[in-house]
Coordinates of C-alpha atoms in Angstrom, one line a residue:
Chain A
X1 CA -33.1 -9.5 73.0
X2 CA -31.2 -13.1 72.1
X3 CA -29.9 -13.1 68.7
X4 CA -29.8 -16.6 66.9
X5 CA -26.0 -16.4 65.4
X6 CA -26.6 -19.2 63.4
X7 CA -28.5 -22.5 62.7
X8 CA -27.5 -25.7 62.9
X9 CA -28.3 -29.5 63.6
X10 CA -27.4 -31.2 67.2
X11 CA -28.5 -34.3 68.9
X12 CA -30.8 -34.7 71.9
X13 CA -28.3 -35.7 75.0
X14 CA -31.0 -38.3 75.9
X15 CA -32.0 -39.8 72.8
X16 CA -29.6 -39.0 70.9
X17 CA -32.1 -38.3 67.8
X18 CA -30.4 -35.8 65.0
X19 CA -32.6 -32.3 66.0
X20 CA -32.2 -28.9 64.8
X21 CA -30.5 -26.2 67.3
X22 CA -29.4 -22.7 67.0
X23 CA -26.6 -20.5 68.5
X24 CA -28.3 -18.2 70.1
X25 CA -26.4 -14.8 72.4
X26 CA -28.4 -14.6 75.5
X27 CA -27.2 -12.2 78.6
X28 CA -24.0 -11.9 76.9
X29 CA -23.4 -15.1 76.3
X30 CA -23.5 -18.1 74.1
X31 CA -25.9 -21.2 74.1
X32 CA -26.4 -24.0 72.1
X33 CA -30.6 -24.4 71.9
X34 CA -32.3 -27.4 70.4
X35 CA -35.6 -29.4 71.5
X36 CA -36.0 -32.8 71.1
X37 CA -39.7 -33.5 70.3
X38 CA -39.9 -36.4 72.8
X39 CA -37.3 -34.9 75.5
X40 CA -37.7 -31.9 75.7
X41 CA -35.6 -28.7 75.0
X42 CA -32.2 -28.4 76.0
X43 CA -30.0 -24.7 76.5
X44 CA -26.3 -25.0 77.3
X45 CA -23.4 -22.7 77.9
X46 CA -20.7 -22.8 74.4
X47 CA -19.1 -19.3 75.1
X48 CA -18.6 -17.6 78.4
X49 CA -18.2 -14.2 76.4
X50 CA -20.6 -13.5 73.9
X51 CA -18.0 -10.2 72.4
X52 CA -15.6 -12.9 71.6
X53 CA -17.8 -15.5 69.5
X54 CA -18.3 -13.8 66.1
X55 CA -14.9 -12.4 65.7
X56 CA -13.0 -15.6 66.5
X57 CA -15.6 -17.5 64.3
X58 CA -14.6 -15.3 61.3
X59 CA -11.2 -17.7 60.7
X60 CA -13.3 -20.5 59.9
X61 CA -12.3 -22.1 56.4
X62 CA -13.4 -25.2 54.4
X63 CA -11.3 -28.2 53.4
X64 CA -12.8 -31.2 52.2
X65 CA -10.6 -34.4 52.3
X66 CA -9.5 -35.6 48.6
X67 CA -10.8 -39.0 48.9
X68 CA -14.1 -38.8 51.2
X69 CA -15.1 -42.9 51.7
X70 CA -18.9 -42.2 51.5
X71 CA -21.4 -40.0 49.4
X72 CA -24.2 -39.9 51.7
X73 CA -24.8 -37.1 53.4
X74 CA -28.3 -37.4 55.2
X75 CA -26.9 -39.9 57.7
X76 CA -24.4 -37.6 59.4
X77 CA -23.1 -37.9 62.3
X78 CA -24.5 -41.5 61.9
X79 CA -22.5 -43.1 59.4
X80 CA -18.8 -41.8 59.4
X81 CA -16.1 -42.4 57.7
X82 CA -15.3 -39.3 56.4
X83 CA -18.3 -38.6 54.0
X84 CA -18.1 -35.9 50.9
X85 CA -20.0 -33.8 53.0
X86 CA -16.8 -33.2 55.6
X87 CA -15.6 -30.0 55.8
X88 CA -11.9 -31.0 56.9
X89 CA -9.3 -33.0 56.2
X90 CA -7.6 -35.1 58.6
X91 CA -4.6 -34.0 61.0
X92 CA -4.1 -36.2 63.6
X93 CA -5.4 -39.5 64.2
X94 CA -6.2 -41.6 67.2
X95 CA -5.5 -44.8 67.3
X96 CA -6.7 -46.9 69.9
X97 CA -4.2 -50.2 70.5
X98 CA -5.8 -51.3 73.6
X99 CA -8.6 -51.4 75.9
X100 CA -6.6 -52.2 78.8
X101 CA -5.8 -49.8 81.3
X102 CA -3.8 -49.4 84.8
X103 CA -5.9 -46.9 86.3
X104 CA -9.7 -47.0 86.3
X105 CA -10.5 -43.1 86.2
X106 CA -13.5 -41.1 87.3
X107 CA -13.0 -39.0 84.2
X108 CA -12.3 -41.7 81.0
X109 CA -13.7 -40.5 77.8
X110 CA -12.7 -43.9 76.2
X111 CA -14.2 -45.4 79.1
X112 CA -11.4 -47.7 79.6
X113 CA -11.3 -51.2 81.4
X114 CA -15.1 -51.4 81.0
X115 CA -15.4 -53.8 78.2
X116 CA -11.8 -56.0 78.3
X117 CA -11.1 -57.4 74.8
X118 CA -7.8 -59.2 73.7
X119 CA -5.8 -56.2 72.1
X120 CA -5.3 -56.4 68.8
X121 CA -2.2 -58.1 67.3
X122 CA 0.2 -55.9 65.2
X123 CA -0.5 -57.9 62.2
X124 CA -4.5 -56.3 62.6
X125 CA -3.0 -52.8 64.0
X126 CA -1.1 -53.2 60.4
X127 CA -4.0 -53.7 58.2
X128 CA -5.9 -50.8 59.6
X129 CA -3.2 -48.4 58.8
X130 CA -2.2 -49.5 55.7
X131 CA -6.4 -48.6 54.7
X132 CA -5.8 -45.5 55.7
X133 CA -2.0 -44.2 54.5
X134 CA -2.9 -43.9 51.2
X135 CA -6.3 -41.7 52.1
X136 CA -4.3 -38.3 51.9
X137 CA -2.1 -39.7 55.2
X138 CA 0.4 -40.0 56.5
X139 CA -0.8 -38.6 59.4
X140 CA 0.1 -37.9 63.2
X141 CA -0.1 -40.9 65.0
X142 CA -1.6 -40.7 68.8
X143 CA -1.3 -43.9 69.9
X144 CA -4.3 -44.2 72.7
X145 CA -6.4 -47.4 74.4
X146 CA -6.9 -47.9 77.2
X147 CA -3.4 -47.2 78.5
X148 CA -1.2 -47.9 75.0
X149 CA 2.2 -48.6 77.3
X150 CA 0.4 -51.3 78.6
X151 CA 1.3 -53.4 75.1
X152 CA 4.5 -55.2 75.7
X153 CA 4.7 -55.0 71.5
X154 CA 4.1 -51.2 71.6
X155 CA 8.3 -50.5 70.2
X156 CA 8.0 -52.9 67.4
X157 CA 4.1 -51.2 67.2
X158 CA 5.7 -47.8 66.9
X159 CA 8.7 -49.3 64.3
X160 CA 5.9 -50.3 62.4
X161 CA 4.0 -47.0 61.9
X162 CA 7.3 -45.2 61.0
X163 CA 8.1 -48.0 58.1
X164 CA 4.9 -47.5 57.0
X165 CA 5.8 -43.5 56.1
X166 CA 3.9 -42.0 59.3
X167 CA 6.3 -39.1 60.4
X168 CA 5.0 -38.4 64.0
X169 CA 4.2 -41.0 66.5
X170 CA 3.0 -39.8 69.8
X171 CA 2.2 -42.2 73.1
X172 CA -0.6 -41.0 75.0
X173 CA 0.2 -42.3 78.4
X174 CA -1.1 -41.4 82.4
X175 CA 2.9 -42.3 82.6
X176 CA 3.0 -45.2 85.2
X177 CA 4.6 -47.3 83.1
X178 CA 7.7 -44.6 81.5
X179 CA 8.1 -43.5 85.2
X180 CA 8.7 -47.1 86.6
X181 CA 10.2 -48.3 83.4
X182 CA 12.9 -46.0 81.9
X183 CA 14.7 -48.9 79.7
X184 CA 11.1 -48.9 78.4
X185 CA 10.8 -45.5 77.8
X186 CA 14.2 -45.9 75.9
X187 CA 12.7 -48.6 73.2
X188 CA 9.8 -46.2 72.7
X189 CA 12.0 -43.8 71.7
X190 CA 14.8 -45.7 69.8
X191 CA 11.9 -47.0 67.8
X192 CA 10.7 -44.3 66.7
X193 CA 8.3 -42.6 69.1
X194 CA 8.7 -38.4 69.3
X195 CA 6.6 -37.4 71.8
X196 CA 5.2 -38.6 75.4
X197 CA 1.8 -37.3 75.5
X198 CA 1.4 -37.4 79.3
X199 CA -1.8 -36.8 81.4
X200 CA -1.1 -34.2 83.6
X201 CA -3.7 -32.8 85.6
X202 CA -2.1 -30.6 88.1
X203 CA 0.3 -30.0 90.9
X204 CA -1.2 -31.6 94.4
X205 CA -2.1 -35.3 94.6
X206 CA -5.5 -34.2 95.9
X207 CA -6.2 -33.1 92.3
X208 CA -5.0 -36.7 91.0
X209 CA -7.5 -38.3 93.3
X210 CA -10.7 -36.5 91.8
X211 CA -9.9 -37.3 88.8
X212 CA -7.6 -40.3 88.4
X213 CA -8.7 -41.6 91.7
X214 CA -5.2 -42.3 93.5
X215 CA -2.3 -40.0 94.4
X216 CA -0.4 -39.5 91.4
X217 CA 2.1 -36.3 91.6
X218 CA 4.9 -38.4 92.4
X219 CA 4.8 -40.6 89.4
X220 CA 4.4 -37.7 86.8
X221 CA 7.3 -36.2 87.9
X222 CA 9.6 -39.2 87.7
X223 CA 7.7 -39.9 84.0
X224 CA 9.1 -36.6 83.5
X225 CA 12.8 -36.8 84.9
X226 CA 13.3 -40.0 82.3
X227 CA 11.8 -38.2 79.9
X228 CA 14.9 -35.4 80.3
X229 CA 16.9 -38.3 80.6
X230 CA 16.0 -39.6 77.6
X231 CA 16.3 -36.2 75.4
X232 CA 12.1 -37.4 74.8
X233 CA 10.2 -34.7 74.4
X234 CA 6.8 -34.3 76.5
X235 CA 3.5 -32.5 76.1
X236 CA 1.1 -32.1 79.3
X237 CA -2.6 -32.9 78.4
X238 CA -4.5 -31.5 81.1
X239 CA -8.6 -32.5 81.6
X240 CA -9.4 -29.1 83.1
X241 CA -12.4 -29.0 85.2
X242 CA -13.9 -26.1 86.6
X243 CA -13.8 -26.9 90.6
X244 CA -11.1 -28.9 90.6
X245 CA -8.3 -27.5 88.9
X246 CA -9.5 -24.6 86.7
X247 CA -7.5 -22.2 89.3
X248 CA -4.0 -24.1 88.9
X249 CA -3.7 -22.9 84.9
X250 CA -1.0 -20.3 85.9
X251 CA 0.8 -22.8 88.0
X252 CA 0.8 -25.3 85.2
X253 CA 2.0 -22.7 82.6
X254 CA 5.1 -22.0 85.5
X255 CA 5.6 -25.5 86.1
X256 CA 5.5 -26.8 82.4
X257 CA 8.2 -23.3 82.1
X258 CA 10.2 -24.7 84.3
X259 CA 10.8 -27.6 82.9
X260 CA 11.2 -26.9 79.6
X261 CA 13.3 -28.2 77.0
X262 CA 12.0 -31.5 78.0
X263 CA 8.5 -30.1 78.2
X264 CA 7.3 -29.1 74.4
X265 CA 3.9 -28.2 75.1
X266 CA 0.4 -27.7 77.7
X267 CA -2.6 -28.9 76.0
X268 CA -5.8 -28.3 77.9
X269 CA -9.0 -30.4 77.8
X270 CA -11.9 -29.3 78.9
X271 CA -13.9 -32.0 80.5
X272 CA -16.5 -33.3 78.0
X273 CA -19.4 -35.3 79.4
X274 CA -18.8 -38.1 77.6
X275 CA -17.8 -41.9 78.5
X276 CA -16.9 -41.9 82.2
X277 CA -17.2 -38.4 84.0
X278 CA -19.2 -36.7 86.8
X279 CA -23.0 -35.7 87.1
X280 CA -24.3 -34.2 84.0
X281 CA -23.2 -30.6 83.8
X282 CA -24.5 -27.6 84.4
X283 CA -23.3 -24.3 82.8
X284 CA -21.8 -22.8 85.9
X285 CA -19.6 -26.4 85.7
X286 CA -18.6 -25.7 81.7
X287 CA -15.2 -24.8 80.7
X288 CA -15.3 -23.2 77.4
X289 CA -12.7 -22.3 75.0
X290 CA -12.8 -18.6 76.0
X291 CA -12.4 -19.2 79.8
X292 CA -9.3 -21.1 79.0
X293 CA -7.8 -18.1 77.8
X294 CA -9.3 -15.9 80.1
X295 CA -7.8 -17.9 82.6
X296 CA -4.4 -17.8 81.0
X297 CA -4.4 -14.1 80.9
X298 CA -5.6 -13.8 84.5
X299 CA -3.3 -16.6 86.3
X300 CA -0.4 -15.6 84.7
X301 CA -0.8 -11.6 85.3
X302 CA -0.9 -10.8 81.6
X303 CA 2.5 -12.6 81.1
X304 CA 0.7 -14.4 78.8
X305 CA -2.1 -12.5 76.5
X306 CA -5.3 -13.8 74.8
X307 CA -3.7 -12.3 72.2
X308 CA -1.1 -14.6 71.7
X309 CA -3.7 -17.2 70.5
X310 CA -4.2 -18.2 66.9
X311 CA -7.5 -20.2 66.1
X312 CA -7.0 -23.3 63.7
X313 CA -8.8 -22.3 60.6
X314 CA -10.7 -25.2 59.9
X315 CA -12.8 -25.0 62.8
X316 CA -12.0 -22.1 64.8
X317 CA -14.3 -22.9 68.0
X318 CA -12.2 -25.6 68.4
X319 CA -9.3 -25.0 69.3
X320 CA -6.7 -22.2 70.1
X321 CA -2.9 -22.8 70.3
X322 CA 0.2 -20.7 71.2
X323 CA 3.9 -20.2 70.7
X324 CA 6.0 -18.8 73.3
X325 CA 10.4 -18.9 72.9
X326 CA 11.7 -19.3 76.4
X327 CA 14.9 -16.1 76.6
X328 CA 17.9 -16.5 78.6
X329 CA 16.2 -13.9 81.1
X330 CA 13.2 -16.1 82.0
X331 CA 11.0 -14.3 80.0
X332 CA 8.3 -15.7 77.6
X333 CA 8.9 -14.2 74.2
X334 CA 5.2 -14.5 72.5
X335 CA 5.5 -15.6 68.8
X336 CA 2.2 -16.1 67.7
X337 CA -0.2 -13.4 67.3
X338 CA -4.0 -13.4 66.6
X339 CA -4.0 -9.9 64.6
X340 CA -0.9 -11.1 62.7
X341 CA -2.3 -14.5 61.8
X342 CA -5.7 -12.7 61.1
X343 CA -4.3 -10.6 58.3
X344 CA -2.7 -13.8 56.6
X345 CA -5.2 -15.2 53.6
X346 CA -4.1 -19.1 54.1
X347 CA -5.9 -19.6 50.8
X348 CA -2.7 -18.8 48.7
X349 CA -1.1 -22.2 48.3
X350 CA 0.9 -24.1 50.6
X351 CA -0.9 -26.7 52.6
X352 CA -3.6 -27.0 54.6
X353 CA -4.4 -25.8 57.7
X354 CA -4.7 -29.5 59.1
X355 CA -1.7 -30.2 57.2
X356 CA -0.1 -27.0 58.2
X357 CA -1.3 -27.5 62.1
X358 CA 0.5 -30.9 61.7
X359 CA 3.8 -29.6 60.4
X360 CA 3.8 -27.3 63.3
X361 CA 3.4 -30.5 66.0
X362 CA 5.2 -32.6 64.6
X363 CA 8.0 -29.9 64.0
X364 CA 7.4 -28.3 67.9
X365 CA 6.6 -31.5 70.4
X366 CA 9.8 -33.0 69.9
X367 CA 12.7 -33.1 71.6
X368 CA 15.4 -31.7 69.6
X369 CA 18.8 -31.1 70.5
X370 CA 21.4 -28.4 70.1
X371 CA 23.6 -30.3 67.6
X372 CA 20.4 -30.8 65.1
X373 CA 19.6 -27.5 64.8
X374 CA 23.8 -26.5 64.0
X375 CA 23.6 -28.7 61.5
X376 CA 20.8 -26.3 59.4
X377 CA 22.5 -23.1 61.2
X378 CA 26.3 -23.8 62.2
X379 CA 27.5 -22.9 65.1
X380 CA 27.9 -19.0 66.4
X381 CA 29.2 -16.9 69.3
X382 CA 27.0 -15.5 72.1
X383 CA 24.9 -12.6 71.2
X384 CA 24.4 -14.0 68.1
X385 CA 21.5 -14.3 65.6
X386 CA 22.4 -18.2 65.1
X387 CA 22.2 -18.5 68.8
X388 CA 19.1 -17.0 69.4
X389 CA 18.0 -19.4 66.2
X390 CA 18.9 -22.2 67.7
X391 CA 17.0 -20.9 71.3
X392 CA 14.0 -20.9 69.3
X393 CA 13.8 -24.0 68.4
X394 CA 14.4 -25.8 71.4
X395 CA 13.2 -23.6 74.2
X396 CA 9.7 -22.5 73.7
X397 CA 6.3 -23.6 74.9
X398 CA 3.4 -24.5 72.8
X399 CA 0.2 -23.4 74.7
X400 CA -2.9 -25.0 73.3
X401 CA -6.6 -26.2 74.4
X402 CA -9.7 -28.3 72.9
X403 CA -12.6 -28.3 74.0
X404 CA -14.5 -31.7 72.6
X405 CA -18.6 -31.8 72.1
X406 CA -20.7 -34.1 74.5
X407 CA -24.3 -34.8 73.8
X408 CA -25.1 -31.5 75.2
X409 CA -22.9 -29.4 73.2
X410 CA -22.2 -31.3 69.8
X411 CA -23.0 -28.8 67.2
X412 CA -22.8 -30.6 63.9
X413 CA -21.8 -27.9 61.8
X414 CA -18.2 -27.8 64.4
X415 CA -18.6 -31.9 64.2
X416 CA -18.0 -31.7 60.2
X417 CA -14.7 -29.1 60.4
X418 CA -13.3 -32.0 62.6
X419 CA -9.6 -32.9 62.3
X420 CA -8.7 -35.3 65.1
X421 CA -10.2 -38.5 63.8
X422 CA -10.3 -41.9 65.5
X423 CA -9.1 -44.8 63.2
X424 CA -12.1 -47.2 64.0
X425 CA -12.9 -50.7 61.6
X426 CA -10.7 -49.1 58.6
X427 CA -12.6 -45.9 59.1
X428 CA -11.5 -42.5 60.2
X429 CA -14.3 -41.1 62.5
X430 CA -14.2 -37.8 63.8
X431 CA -13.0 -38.0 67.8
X432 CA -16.1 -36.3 69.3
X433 CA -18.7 -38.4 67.1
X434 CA -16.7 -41.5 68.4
X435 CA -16.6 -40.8 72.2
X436 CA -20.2 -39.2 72.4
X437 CA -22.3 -41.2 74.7
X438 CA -25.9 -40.3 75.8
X439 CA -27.5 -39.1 79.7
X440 CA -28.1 -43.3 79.6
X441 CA -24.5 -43.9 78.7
X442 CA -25.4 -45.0 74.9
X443 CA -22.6 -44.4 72.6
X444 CA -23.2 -43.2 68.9
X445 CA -20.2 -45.1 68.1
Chain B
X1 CA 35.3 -10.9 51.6
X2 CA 37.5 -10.4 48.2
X3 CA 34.7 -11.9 45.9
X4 CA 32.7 -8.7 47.0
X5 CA 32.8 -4.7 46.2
X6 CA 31.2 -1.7 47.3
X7 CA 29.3 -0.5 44.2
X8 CA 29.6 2.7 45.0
X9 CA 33.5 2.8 46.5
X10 CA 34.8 -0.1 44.8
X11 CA 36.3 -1.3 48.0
X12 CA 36.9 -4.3 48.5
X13 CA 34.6 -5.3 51.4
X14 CA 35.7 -7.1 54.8
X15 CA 33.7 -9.8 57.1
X16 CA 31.7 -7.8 60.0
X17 CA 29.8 -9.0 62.4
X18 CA 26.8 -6.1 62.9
X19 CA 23.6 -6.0 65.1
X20 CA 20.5 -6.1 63.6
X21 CA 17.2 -5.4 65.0
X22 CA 14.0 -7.7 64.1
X23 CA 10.8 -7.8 66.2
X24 CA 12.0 -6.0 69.2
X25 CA 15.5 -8.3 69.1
X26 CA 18.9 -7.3 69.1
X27 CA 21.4 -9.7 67.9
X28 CA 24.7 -10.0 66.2
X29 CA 25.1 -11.3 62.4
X30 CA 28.0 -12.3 60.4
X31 CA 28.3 -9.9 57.2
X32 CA 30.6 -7.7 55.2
X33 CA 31.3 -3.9 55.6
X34 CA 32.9 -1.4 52.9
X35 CA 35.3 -0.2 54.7
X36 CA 35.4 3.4 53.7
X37 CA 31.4 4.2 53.2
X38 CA 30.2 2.0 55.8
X39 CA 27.4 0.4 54.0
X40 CA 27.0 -3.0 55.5
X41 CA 25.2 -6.2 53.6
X42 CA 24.2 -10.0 53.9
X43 CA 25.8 -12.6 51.6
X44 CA 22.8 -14.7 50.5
X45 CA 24.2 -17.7 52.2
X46 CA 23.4 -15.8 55.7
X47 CA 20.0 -15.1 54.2
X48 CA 18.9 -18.1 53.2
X49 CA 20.0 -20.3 56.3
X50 CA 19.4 -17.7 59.3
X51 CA 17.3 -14.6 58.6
X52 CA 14.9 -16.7 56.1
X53 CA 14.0 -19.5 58.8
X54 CA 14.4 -16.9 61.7
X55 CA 12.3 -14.8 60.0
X56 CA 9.4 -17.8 60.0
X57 CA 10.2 -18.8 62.8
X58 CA 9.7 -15.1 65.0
X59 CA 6.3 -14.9 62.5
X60 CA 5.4 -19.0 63.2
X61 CA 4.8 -19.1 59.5

């Protein structure tokens, strides 16, 4: 018998008309449901493991950003902005600096290279900032396009942010230009930059050509090695996709292992059918938050656990994330724990959980060396206490995944805990809401 | 350690370095030691700057 978890509003993936929808358990599994009068109805896969859905969903909290720019509410996801009908404040913001790129992907949520305007001039980058740091910010910085390293400007660009009180600027880069470039790789960093967010998909070129389109193995690992070189910490973003690379997860958590301290974190994206990306998917094709940690479990023969995964509060279904302190024996040394976290009321002062989540990145994806962390500790003999301190906070992994919504899976209620927010025309727009695009390739945004 | 004394002794107590156990880790700490009972403490310095952020840290507070 399918039970409807809860109600909610959606779009139709055609139309892309606000309609009602439901979460619905059928076979042991979760679907988003909706029917669009005119298109019909619509059943998709959210959650591989129905056992799962209810008791990660039980984190979910409410914070509503201090200074929401609009009233309305009947026009969401429509009008964005945020609204006084968001449910989350911000974390992390994209901001887009070009719409240039030096690859022209399969897989491109941003659909990149499509539409080639003049990037903006820092002057413009400027003025959109500055309408946003006093909105509760500063925030974490992604600088994104297009391909950001593409800008010339992009140090003085990153200078700029940093003047302007933002504490964490990140580059999110396919790595072309850092791994054929290292003296510009050095300006990002002595301007300010602290972390290379680097697309990295998976370990064989044949990988790279499904979804970047070219061989590409070679250059990520020579993005990395000037990365070391530069002490400039480096977070893999992985699309995942489920007959592509879904079965390298382990390898990637061995890989990303092996090079740490220079690598801070593996972030996983599920593919989202949104912008540029294969034929529309079916469920069998869906990689869903659960999977993810499924597969982490599995591919890494329970070195790693799901339990080792904490949900962000805000919006549990999400994301997951994990902290792991590299020993001198090799092992792993989990540090987050879901029963642990579970028990902890987060309601009890302190900040928020975006504001806490962005403390933790912007405290955990940068590179930070030995001497930094002597100066808080001092220094201390082997064996120590202050040794294994000082371990801890430069070799560990951060283990983390997001599935976004496409047209098929958007699920307003998620779409309004949002926390990754695109800075578009002075607005802050939540990241799903500004990617979506229809079956017809209409954006909402 | 002469600015500290066992309560109970009235020794004066002397530096140690001692292990101490703390989610399944063993590692060394700097403290001080009465040196006839035994009893072993922390100075608050070594509490506020180690055990206090090691402590958040183990527990990713």
């Amino acid at each position: 018998m399918p039970e409807t978890f809860r109600d909610t509003e959606s779009l139709c993936p055609v139309c892309l008309q606000k309609i009602p929808a439901q979460v619905v358990e059928e076979d042991g599994r979760v679907y988003l449901k909706k029917d669009c009068t005119e298109h019909g109805n619509v059943r998709t896969l959210v959650w591989r493991d129905a056992s799962t859905y209810k008791e990660w969903g039980a984190w979910q909290m409410s914070f509503v950003p201090q200074q929401p720019r609009f009233i309305k509410k009947e026009d969401c996801p429509f009008v964005c902005g945020l609204c006084s009908e968001h449910l989350a404040d911000t974390c992390s913001v994209v901001f887009e600096v070009t719409n240039r790129c030096n690859l022209n992907c399969p897989v491109c949520f941003a659909k990149s290279n499509e539409v080639n305007l003049l990037d903006p001039s820092l002057s413009k980058l400027k003025e959109e900032l500055q309408a946003i740091v006093g909105n509760r910010g500063p925030f974490l910085i992604q600088l994104s396009g297009g391909e950001p390293t593409l800008r010339d400007d992009l140090p003085e660009l990153i200078s700029m942010i940093k003047n302007l009180g933002f504490k964490h600027v990140q580059v999110n880069t396919n790595g072309l230009r850092i791994a054929y470039e290292p003296d510009y790789l050095r300006k990002l960093k002595e301007n300010g930059a602290d972390v290379i967010y680097l697309q990295f998909d998976g370990l064989s070129d044949e990988i790279y050509r499904k979804i970047r389109g070219q061989k590409m193995l070679n250059v990520k690992q020579q993005a990395i090695r000037n990365c070391e070189n530069e002490e400039m910490g480096v977070v893999f973003v992985v699309t995942l996709m489920r007959n592509v690379n879904f079965d390298q997860i382990g390898r990637l958590v061995e890989f990303a292992k092996s090079n740490i301290p220079t690598v801070k974190g593996l972030h996983f994206q599920p593919i989202a059918y949104f912008g540029r990306h294969p034929a529309p998917p079916q469920d069998d094709d869906r990689v869903t938050l659960d999977d993810v940690w499924k597969a982490l479990e599995d591919q890494t023969a329970g070195m790693i656990k799901q339990e080792n995964f904490v949900p962000e509060k805000v919006h549990p279904y999400c994301t997951f994330s994990g902290l792991f302190v590299l020993l001198e024996s090799g092992e792993f040394l989990p540090i987050s724990n879901y029963h642990r976290s579970l028990n902890e009321c987060g309601c009890c002062g302190g900040p928020s959980p975006s504001e806490h989540w962005g403390n933790f990145i912007s405290e955990y994806w940068r590179f930070r060396k030995d001497k930094e962390i002597e100066q808080i500790v001092g220094q201390d003999e082997a064996g120590s206490w202050i040794e294994f301190f000082k371990r801890s906070q430069t070799h560990y992994l951060t283990i983390s995944c997001m599935p976004f919504q496409d047209a098929w899976t958007i699920d307003l209620n998620r779409l309004k805990r949002c926390c990754i927010h695109v800075l578009q025309e002075n607005r802050l727009v939540p990241l799903c809401a500004r990617y979506l695009t229809s079956t017809t390739g209409q954006r909402l945004y | 350690m002469d600015n500290w004394q066992c309560f109970q002794c009235k020794e004066s107590m002397l530096d140690d370095k001692f292990p101490v156990h703390y989610q399944g880790i063993t590692r060394t700490i700097q403290g001080i030691k009465c040196p006839r009972c035994g009893a072993k403490y922390l100075t608050e310095d070594i509490v506020v700057k180690i055990v206090n952020r090691q402590e958040k840290a183990l527990e990713d507070k």
